[in-house]
Amino acid sequence: MSAQAHSSVSLSLFINGESRNLARPLTVAGLLDQMGLAGKRLAVERNGEIVPKGVHGATELADGDRLEIVVAVGGG
């Protein structure tokens, strides 16, 4: 039971191939905010599927999720 209690406060994610442990509950929008990426032009893929920007705030992350976050870089 202690492992389950631990998992209720800690969230293990893979972000761009790197393992991270974060506090839950956490949404995609909350993660982007913590990473200093809120408001930037980017794409988020969760477990192989694109997460539309309009649902970042409603998309709750789960233990073991694999995320790829790609930030658009403008040039000229």
Coordinates of C-alpha atoms in Angstrom, one line a residue:
M1 CA 0.0 0.0 0.0
S2 CA 2.9 2.4 0.7
A3 CA 3.9 2.2 -3.0
Q4 CA 0.4 3.3 -4.0
A5 CA 0.5 6.1 -1.5
H6 CA 3.8 7.2 -2.9
S7 CA 2.5 7.2 -6.4
S8 CA -0.4 9.5 -5.4
V9 CA 2.1 12.3 -4.7
S10 CA 4.9 11.5 -7.1
L11 CA 4.6 11.3 -10.9
S12 CA 7.3 9.6 -13.0
L13 CA 7.4 10.9 -16.5
F14 CA 9.8 10.6 -19.5
I15 CA 10.3 14.0 -21.1
N16 CA 12.3 14.1 -24.3
G17 CA 13.8 10.8 -23.3
E18 CA 14.8 12.0 -19.8
S19 CA 13.2 10.5 -16.6
R20 CA 11.6 13.1 -14.3
N21 CA 9.8 12.8 -11.0
L22 CA 7.2 15.6 -10.4
A23 CA 4.4 16.3 -8.0
R24 CA 0.9 15.4 -9.0
P25 CA -1.7 16.2 -10.0
L26 CA -0.2 17.7 -13.1
T27 CA -1.6 18.7 -16.5
V28 CA 0.3 19.3 -19.7
A29 CA -0.2 23.1 -19.2
G30 CA 1.1 22.8 -15.6
L31 CA 4.2 21.0 -16.8
L32 CA 4.9 23.5 -19.5
D33 CA 4.5 26.3 -16.9
Q34 CA 7.0 24.5 -14.6
M35 CA 9.5 24.2 -17.5
G36 CA 9.2 27.9 -18.4
L37 CA 7.6 27.0 -21.8
A38 CA 4.1 28.5 -21.2
G39 CA 3.0 30.7 -24.0
K40 CA 5.7 29.5 -26.4
R41 CA 5.0 28.0 -29.8
L42 CA 5.5 24.3 -29.3
A43 CA 4.1 20.9 -30.0
V44 CA 3.5 18.3 -27.3
E45 CA 3.2 14.6 -28.0
R46 CA 2.0 12.3 -25.2
N47 CA 2.5 8.5 -25.6
G48 CA 2.8 8.9 -29.4
E49 CA -0.2 11.2 -29.9
I50 CA -0.2 15.0 -30.4
V51 CA -2.0 16.9 -27.5
P52 CA -3.8 19.8 -29.1
K53 CA -3.0 23.2 -27.5
G54 CA -6.7 23.7 -26.6
V55 CA -6.7 20.8 -24.2
H56 CA -3.3 21.3 -22.5
G57 CA -5.1 22.5 -19.4
A58 CA -7.5 19.6 -19.2
T59 CA -5.0 16.8 -20.1
E60 CA -3.9 15.2 -16.8
L61 CA -0.6 13.4 -16.9
A62 CA -0.3 9.8 -15.6
D63 CA 2.6 7.9 -14.1
G64 CA 4.8 6.5 -16.9
D65 CA 3.7 8.9 -19.6
R66 CA 6.2 9.6 -22.3
L67 CA 6.2 13.2 -23.6
E68 CA 8.1 14.8 -26.5
I69 CA 8.0 18.6 -26.4
V70 CA 9.3 20.4 -29.4
V71 CA 9.7 24.2 -29.3
A72 CA 9.3 26.1 -32.6
V73 CA 12.3 28.2 -33.4
G74 CA 11.8 31.1 -35.8
G75 CA 14.6 32.3 -38.0
G76 CA 15.3 34.7 -40.6

